mmCIF file with all atom_site columns, C-alpha atoms in Angstrom:
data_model
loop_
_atom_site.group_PDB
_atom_site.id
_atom_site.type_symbol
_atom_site.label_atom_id
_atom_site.label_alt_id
_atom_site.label_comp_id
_atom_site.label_asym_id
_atom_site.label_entity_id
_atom_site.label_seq_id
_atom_site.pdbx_PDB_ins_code
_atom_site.Cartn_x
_atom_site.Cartn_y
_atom_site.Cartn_z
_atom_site.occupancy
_atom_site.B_iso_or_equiv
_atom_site.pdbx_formal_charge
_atom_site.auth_seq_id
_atom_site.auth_comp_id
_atom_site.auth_asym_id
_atom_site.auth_atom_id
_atom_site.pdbx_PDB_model_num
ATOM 1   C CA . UNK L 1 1   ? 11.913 24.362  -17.009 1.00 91.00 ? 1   UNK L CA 1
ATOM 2   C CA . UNK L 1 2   ? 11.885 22.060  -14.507 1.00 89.00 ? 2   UNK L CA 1
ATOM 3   C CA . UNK L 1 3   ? 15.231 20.105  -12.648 1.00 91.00 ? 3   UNK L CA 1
ATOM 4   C CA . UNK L 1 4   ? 15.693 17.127  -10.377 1.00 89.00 ? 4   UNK L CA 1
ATOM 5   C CA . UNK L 1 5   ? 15.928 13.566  -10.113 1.00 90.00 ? 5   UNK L CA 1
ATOM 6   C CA . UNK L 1 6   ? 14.249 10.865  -12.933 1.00 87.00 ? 6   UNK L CA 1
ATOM 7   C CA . UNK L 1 7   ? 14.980 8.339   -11.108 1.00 88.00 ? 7   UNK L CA 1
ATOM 8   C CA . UNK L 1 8   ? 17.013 6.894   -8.068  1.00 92.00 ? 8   UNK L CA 1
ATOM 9   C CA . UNK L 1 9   ? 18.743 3.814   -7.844  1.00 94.00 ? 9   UNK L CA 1
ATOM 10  C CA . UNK L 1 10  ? 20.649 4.212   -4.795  1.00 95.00 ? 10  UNK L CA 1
ATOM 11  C CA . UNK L 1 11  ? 19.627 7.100   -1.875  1.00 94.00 ? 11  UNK L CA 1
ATOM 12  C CA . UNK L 1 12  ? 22.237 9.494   0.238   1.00 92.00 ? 12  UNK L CA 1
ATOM 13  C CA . UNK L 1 13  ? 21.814 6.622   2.596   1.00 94.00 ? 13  UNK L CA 1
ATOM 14  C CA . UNK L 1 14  ? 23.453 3.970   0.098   1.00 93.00 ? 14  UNK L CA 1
ATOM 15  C CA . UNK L 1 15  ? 20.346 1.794   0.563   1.00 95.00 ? 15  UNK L CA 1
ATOM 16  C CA . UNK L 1 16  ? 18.293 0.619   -3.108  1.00 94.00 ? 16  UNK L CA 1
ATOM 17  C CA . UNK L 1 17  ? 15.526 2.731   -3.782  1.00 94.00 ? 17  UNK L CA 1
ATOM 18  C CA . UNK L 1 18  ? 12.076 0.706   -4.544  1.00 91.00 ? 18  UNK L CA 1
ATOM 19  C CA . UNK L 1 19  ? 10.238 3.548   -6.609  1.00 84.00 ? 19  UNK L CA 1
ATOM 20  C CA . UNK L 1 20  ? 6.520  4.387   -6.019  1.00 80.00 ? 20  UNK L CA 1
ATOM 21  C CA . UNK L 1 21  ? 5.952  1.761   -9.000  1.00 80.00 ? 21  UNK L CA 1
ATOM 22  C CA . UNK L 1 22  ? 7.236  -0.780  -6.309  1.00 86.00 ? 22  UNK L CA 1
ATOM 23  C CA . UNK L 1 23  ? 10.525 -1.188  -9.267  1.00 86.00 ? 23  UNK L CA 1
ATOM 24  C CA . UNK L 1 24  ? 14.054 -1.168  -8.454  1.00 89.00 ? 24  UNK L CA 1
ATOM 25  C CA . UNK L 1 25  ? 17.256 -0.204  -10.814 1.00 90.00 ? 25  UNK L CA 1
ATOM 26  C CA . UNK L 1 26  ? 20.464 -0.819  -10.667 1.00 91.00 ? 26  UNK L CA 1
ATOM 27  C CA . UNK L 1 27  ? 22.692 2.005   -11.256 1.00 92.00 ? 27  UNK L CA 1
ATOM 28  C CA . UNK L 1 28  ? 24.396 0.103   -14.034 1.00 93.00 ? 28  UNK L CA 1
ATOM 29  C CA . UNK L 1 29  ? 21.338 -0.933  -16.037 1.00 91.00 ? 29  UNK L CA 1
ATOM 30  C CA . UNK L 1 30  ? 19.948 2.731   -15.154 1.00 91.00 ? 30  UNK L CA 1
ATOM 31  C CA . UNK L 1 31  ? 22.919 4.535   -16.790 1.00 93.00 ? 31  UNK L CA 1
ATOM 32  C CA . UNK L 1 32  ? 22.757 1.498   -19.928 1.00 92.00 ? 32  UNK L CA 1
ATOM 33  C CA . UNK L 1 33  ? 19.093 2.568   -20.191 1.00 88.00 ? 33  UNK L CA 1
ATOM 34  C CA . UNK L 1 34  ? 19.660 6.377   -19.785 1.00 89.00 ? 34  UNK L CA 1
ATOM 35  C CA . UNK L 1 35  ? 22.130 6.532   -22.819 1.00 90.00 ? 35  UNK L CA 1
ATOM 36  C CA . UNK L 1 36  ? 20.070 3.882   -24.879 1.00 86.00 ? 36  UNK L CA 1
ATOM 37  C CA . UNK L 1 37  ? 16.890 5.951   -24.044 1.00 84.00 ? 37  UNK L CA 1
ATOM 38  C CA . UNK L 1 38  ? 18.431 9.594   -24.919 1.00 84.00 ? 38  UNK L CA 1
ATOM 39  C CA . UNK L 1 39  ? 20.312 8.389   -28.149 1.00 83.00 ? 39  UNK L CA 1
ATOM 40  C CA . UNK L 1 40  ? 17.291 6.905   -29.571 1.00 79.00 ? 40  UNK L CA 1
ATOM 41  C CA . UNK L 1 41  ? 14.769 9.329   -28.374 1.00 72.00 ? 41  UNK L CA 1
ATOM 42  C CA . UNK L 1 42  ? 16.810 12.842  -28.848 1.00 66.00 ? 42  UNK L CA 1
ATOM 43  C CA . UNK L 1 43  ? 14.489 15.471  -27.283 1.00 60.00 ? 43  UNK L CA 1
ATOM 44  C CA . UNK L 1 44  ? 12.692 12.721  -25.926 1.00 64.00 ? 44  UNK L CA 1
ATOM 45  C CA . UNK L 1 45  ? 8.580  13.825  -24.927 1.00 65.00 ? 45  UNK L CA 1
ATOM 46  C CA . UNK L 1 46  ? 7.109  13.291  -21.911 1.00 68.00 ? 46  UNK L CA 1
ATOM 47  C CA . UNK L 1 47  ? 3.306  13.140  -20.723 1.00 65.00 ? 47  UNK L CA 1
ATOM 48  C CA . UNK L 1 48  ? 2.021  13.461  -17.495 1.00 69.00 ? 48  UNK L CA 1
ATOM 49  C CA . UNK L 1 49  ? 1.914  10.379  -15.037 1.00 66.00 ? 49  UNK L CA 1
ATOM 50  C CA . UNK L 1 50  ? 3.804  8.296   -18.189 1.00 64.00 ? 50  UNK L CA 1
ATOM 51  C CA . UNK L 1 51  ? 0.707  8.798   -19.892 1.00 67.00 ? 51  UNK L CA 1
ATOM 52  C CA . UNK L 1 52  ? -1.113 11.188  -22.849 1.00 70.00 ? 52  UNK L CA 1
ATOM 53  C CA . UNK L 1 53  ? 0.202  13.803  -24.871 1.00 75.00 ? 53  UNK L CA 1
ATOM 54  C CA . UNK L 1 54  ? 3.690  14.838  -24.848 1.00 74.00 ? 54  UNK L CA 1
ATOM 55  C CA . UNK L 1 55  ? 3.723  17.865  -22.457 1.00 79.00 ? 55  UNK L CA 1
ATOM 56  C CA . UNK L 1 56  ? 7.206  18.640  -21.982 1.00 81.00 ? 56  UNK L CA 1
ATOM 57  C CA . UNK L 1 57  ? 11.044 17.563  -23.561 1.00 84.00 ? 57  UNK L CA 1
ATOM 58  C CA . UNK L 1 58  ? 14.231 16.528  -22.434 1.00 86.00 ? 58  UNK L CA 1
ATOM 59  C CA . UNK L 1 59  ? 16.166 19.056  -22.353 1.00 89.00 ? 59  UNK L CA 1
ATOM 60  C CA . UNK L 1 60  ? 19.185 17.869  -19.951 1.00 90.00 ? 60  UNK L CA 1
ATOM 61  C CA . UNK L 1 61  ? 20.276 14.612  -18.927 1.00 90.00 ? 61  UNK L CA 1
ATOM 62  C CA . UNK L 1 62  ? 23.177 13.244  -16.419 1.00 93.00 ? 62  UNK L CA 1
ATOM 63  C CA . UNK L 1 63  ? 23.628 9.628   -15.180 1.00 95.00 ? 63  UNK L CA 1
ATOM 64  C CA . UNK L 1 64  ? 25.318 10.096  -11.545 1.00 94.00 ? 64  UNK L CA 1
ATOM 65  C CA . UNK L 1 65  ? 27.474 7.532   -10.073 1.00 92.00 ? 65  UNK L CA 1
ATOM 66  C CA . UNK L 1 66  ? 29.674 7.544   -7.158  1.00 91.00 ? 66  UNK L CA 1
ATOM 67  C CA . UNK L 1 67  ? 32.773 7.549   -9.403  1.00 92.00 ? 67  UNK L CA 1
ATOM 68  C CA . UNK L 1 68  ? 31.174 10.401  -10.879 1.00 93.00 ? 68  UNK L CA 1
ATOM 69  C CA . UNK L 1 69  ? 30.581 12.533  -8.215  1.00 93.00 ? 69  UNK L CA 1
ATOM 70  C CA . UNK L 1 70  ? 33.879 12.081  -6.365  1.00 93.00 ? 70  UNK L CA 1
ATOM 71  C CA . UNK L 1 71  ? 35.294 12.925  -10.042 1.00 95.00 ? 71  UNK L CA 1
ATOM 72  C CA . UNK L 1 72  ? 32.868 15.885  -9.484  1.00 95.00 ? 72  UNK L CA 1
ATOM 73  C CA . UNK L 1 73  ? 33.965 16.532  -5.650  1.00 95.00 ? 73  UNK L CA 1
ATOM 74  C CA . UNK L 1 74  ? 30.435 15.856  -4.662  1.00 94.00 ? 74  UNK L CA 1
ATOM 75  C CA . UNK L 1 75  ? 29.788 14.238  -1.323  1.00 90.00 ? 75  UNK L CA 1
ATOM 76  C CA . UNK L 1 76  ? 30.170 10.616  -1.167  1.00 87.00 ? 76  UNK L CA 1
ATOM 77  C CA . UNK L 1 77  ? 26.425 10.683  -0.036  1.00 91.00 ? 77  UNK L CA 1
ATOM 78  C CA . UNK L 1 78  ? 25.105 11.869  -3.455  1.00 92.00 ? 78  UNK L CA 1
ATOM 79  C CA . UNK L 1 79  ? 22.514 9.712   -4.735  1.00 95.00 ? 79  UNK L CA 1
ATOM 80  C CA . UNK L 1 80  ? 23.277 7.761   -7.344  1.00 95.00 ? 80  UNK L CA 1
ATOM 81  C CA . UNK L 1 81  ? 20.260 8.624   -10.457 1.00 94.00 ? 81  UNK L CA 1
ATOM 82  C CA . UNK L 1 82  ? 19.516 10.135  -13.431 1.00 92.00 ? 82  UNK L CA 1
ATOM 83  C CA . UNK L 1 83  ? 19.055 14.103  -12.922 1.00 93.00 ? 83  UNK L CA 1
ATOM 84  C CA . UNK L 1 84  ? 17.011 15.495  -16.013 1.00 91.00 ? 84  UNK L CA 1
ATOM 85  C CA . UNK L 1 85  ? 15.556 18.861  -17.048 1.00 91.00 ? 85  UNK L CA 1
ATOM 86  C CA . UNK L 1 86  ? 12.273 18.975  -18.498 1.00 88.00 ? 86  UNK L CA 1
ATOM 87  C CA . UNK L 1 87  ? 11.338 21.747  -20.924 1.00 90.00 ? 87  UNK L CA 1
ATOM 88  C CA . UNK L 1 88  ? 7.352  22.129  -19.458 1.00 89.00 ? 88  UNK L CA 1
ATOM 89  C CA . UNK L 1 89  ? 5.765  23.042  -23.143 1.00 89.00 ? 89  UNK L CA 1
ATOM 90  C CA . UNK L 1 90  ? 2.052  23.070  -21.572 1.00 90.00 ? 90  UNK L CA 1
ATOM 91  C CA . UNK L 1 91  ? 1.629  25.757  -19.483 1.00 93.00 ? 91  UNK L CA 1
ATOM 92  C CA . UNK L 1 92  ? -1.283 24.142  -17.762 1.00 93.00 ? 92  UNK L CA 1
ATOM 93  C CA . UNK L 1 93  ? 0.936  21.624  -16.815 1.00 90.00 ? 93  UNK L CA 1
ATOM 94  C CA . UNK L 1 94  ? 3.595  23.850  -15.760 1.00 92.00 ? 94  UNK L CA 1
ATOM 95  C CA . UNK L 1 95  ? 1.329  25.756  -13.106 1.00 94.00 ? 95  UNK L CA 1
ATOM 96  C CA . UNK L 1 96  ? 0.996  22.385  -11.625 1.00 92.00 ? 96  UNK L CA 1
ATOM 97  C CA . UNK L 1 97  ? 4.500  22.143  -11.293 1.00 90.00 ? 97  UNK L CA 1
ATOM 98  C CA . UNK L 1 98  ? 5.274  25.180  -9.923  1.00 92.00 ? 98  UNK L CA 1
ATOM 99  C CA . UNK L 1 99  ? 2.467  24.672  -7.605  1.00 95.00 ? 99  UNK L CA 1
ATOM 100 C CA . UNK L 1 100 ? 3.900  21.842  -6.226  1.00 92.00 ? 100 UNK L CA 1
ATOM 101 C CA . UNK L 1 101 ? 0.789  19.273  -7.452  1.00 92.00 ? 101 UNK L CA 1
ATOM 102 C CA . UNK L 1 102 ? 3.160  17.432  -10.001 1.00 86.00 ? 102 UNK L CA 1
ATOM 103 C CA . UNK L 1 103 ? 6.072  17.230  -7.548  1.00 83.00 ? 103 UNK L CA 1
ATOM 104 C CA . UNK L 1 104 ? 8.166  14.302  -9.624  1.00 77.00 ? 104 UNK L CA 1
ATOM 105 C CA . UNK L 1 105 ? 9.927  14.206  -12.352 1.00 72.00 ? 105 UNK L CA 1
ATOM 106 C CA . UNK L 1 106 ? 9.898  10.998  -14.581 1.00 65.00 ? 106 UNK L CA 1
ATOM 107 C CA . UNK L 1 107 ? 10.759 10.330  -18.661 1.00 63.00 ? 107 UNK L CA 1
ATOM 108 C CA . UNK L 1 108 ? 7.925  8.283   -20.412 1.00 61.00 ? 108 UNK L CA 1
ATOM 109 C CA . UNK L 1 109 ? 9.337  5.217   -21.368 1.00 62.00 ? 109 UNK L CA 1
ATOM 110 C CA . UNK L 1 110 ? 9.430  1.148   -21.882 1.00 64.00 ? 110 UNK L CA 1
ATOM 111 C CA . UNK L 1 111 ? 11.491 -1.089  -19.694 1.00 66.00 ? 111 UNK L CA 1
ATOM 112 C CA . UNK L 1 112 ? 11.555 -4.753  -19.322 1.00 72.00 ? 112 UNK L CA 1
ATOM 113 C CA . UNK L 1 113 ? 11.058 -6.055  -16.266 1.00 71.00 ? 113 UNK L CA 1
ATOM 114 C CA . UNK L 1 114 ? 12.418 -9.052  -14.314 1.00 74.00 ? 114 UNK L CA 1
ATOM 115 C CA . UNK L 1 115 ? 10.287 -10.654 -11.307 1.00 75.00 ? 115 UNK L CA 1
ATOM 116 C CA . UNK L 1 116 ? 13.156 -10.697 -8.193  1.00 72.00 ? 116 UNK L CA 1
ATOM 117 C CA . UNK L 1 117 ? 12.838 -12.455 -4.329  1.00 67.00 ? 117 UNK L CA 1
#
């Protein structure tokens, strides 16, 4: 198993995250996507690098906001992302993992995007 964040719309700093795809979320489409994404793709399978073969599944899934985590009694610094766990089914891929090659987590999936200034 592997834990952490999916994706980041807003850091402990409150600033947007641009993602190393250059892409930026807001936390409200990103939690619209999230539940669109896990409803239609229960279990959803994940390659490596949003490529390939399915090498691991969803396996746990929260959309955090900073209503949620006060709610929660977080800090009001929490990001505000999707934290997932991944159910690593390839045990090649896994070793890279744990080793620390593969250090993020991401769901393979379609988005539309919209050109911003």
């Amino acid at each position: 198993m592997a834990f952490g964040w999916g994706s980041v719309a807003i850091g402990a700093d409150g600033q947007q995250i641009v993602d190393s795809y250059g892409d930026i979320i807001e936390p409200a489409d990103l939690e619209a996507a999230v539940y669109e994404f896990v409803l239609a793709y229960n279990g959803a399978a994940t390659g490596v690098g949003h490529e390939g073969p399915a090498v691991g599944r969803l396996v746990e899934s929260l959309i955090l906001t900073k209503e949620k985590a006060a709610a929660m009694g977080l800090s009001a610094d929490t990001p505000e992302g999707w934290w997932v766990g991944l159910k690593i089914d390839d045990p090649h891929v896994f070793a890279r993992v744990k080793s620390g090659e593969l250090a993020m987590l991401s769901i393979q999936g379609l988005a539309d995007t919209e050109e911003i200034n």
